[in-house]
Coordinates of C-alpha atoms and ligand atoms in Angstrom, one line a residue:
M1 CA 0.0 0.0 0.0
D2 CA 1.3 3.5 -0.9
T3 CA 1.4 5.3 2.4
G4 CA 3.8 8.0 1.3
R5 CA 1.7 11.1 1.4
K6 CA -0.9 10.2 4.0
Q7 CA -0.3 11.1 7.6
A8 CA -1.9 10.6 11.0
I9 CA -1.5 12.8 14.0
I10 CA -2.4 11.6 17.5
L11 CA -3.1 14.7 19.6
M12 CA -3.4 14.5 23.4
G13 CA -3.8 17.1 26.1
P14 CA -5.4 17.5 29.5
P15 CA -8.7 19.3 30.1
G16 CA -8.2 23.0 29.3
S17 CA -5.2 22.5 27.1
G18 CA -7.1 23.8 24.0
K19 CA -6.8 20.5 22.3
D20 CA -10.1 20.9 20.4
T21 CA -9.1 24.3 19.0
Q22 CA -5.6 23.0 18.0
A23 CA -7.1 19.9 16.3
E24 CA -9.4 22.1 14.3
L25 CA -6.6 24.5 13.2
L26 CA -4.4 21.6 12.2
A27 CA -7.2 19.8 10.4
R28 CA -7.8 22.9 8.3
E29 CA -4.1 23.7 7.7
L30 CA -3.0 20.2 6.8
K31 CA -6.3 19.1 5.2
L32 CA -6.7 16.2 7.5
E33 CA -9.9 14.8 8.9
E34 CA -10.4 15.4 12.6
I35 CA -11.7 12.3 14.3
K36 CA -13.1 12.8 17.8
T37 CA -14.9 10.1 19.7
S38 CA -17.9 12.3 20.6
H39 CA -18.4 13.1 16.9
I40 CA -18.2 9.4 15.9
I41 CA -20.8 8.6 18.6
E42 CA -23.2 11.4 17.5
Q43 CA -22.9 10.4 13.8
K44 CA -23.7 6.8 14.7
F45 CA -26.7 7.8 16.7
A46 CA -28.0 10.1 14.0
A47 CA -27.7 7.3 11.4
A48 CA -29.3 4.6 13.6
E49 CA -32.7 3.1 12.8
P50 CA -35.4 4.2 15.4
N51 CA -36.1 0.6 16.4
D52 CA -32.5 -0.5 16.8
A53 CA -32.5 -1.9 20.3
V54 CA -28.7 -2.0 20.7
M55 CA -28.4 1.6 19.6
N56 CA -31.3 2.8 21.7
E57 CA -29.7 1.3 24.8
E58 CA -26.4 3.1 23.9
K59 CA -28.3 6.4 23.4
R60 CA -29.9 6.0 26.8
K61 CA -26.5 5.5 28.4
Y62 CA -25.0 8.5 26.6
K63 CA -27.9 10.8 27.7
S64 CA -27.5 9.7 31.4
G65 CA -23.7 10.1 31.3
E66 CA -23.0 6.3 31.6
L67 CA -20.1 4.7 29.8
L68 CA -21.0 3.3 26.4
D69 CA -20.2 -0.3 25.3
Q70 CA -16.4 0.2 24.8
K71 CA -16.1 -2.7 22.3
L72 CA -18.7 -0.9 20.1
V73 CA -17.0 2.5 20.4
E74 CA -13.7 0.9 19.5
E75 CA -15.3 -0.8 16.5
W76 CA -16.7 2.6 15.3
T77 CA -13.3 4.2 15.8
L78 CA -11.6 1.6 13.7
E79 CA -14.2 2.1 10.9
A80 CA -13.5 5.9 11.1
I81 CA -9.8 5.3 10.8
A82 CA -10.4 3.2 7.6
S83 CA -12.7 5.8 6.0
A84 CA -10.4 8.7 6.8
A85 CA -7.5 6.8 5.1
A86 CA -9.3 7.4 1.7
G87 CA -8.3 11.1 2.0
R88 CA -5.1 12.8 3.2
G89 CA -5.2 11.3 6.7
L90 CA -6.5 12.1 10.1
I91 CA -6.0 13.8 13.5
A92 CA -7.0 11.6 16.4
N93 CA -8.4 14.1 18.9
G94 CA -8.5 12.7 22.4
W95 CA -8.0 9.0 21.6
P96 CA -6.6 6.5 22.3
R97 CA -7.6 7.2 25.8
R98 CA -6.3 4.0 27.4
V99 CA -3.3 1.9 26.7
E100 CA -5.5 -1.1 25.8
E101 CA -7.2 1.0 23.1
A102 CA -3.8 2.3 21.9
Q103 CA -2.6 -1.2 21.2
T104 CA -5.5 -2.0 18.8
E105 CA -5.9 1.5 17.3
V106 CA -2.2 2.1 16.6
E107 CA -2.0 -1.3 14.9
V108 CA -4.8 -0.3 12.6
L109 CA -3.3 3.2 12.1
E110 CA 0.0 1.6 11.0
K111 CA -1.9 -0.5 8.5
Y112 CA -2.9 2.7 6.7
Y113 CA -0.1 5.2 7.5
G114 CA 2.9 3.0 8.0
K115 CA 5.2 4.9 10.3
N116 CA 3.9 8.2 9.1
I117 CA 2.2 8.8 12.4
K118 CA 3.1 11.7 14.7
V119 CA 2.3 11.9 18.4
V120 CA 1.8 15.4 19.9
T121 CA 1.0 16.1 23.5
I122 CA 0.0 19.5 24.8
A123 CA 1.4 20.0 28.3
L124 CA -0.4 22.1 30.9
S125 CA 0.1 22.3 34.6
E126 CA -2.6 21.1 37.0
E127 CA -3.0 24.6 38.4
E128 CA -3.5 26.1 34.9
S129 CA -6.0 23.3 34.0
V130 CA -8.0 24.1 37.1
K131 CA -7.8 27.8 36.5
R132 CA -8.9 27.5 32.8
N133 CA -11.7 25.1 33.5
S134 CA -13.2 26.6 36.5
K135 CA -13.7 29.9 34.6
R136 CA -16.2 28.2 32.4
R137 CA -19.9 28.7 33.3
V138 CA -22.9 27.7 31.3
C139 CA -26.5 29.1 31.2
R140 CA -29.1 27.1 33.1
A141 CA -31.7 27.1 30.3
N142 CA -29.6 25.9 27.3
G143 CA -26.1 25.2 28.5
H144 CA -24.6 28.0 26.4
P145 CA -20.9 28.3 27.4
I146 CA -19.9 31.7 28.9
L147 CA -16.2 32.5 29.4
D148 CA -16.4 36.2 30.2
P149 CA -16.4 36.6 34.0
D150 CA -18.2 40.0 33.8
I151 CA -21.3 38.5 32.3
T152 CA -24.0 37.6 34.8
V153 CA -26.9 36.3 32.7
C154 CA -27.0 34.5 29.4
P155 CA -26.9 37.1 26.6
E156 CA -29.0 34.7 24.4
D157 CA -31.9 33.7 26.6
G158 CA -31.4 35.7 29.9
S159 CA -31.2 32.7 32.1
P160 CA -28.9 32.5 35.1
L161 CA -25.3 31.1 34.9
I162 CA -24.1 28.0 36.7
T163 CA -20.9 26.1 37.0
R164 CA -21.3 22.5 35.8
A165 CA -20.3 19.7 38.2
D166 CA -17.6 18.7 35.7
D167 CA -16.0 22.1 36.1
I168 CA -15.6 22.4 39.9
P169 CA -11.9 22.3 40.9
E170 CA -12.1 18.9 42.6
T171 CA -13.5 17.2 39.6
I172 CA -11.1 19.0 37.3
R173 CA -8.1 17.8 39.4
K174 CA -9.4 14.2 39.3
R175 CA -9.8 14.4 35.5
Y176 CA -6.4 15.9 35.2
Q177 CA -4.8 13.1 37.3
V178 CA -6.6 10.4 35.3
Y179 CA -5.4 11.9 32.1
L180 CA -1.8 12.0 33.3
S181 CA -1.7 8.4 34.5
E182 CA -3.4 7.1 31.3
T183 CA -1.3 9.2 29.0
A184 CA 1.9 8.2 30.7
L185 CA 1.1 4.5 29.9
I186 CA 0.2 5.4 26.3
I187 CA 3.4 7.4 25.8
D188 CA 5.5 4.5 27.2
F189 CA 3.8 2.1 24.8
L190 CA 4.4 4.5 21.8
T191 CA 8.0 5.2 22.8
Q192 CA 8.6 1.4 23.0
K193 CA 7.2 1.1 19.5
G194 CA 9.8 3.7 18.3
Y195 CA 7.6 6.8 18.1
N196 CA 9.0 10.2 19.0
V197 CA 6.5 11.9 21.2
I198 CA 6.4 15.7 20.6
T199 CA 5.6 17.8 23.7
I200 CA 4.2 21.3 23.3
D201 CA 4.0 24.0 26.0
G202 CA 0.3 24.6 26.3
E203 CA 0.5 27.7 28.4
Q204 CA 1.3 29.9 25.4
S205 CA -1.3 31.7 23.3
I206 CA -3.4 29.6 20.8
E207 CA -1.4 31.0 17.9
D208 CA 1.9 30.1 19.5
V209 CA 0.8 26.6 20.4
H210 CA -0.3 26.1 16.8
R211 CA 3.0 27.5 15.4
E212 CA 5.0 25.3 17.7
I213 CA 3.1 22.2 16.7
L214 CA 3.7 22.9 13.0
N215 CA 7.4 23.6 13.5
K216 CA 7.9 20.4 15.5
L217 CA 6.0 18.3 13.1
W218 CA 8.5 18.6 10.3
Ligands
ZN301 ZN1 -28.3 30.6 27.2

């Protein structure tokens, strides 16, 4: 298989690292498809037949915040890898999440991209992660995200602003620690496979992070 011009980028970063923004910028710049687990799930749900019992059960779990069937999500991820390989390649945004997933997913990535796979992690301190995430409030009526600390009611619907349970400092610290321990295992695994893991300082401006990623990719 000719893997010469195709590339895959695995992008990782803790909550608040601006990973989503960077994935979007890179996808546009390098003409790669951004593949995010939540997008895959939403597309699958949108395409499901209304009387598909398996999918309805997964939808119910998703709505109530329960973990989906991980085998199924992995199967969907592998399908998405295969379909993105028809184009220039992909950016894996936020996956693999665990080392067990990395083992399967990287094997399939290598099938399509050979060793043309780059691994980028955006580094951010725990304090900065907490600071950035606890600033985020949402409106009670529609969950519109509000970042400006001077705003007191939602500009779109006038409803009061609240901090989501996910965004209280204690929860952010827990998510941060889980991210660090899972990522350390994934990085060990990738390093053993001979990958060079690129680390970017995530405490710079969005533009500087983007520029640093591009510089270090080549
Ligand atoms: Zn609102």
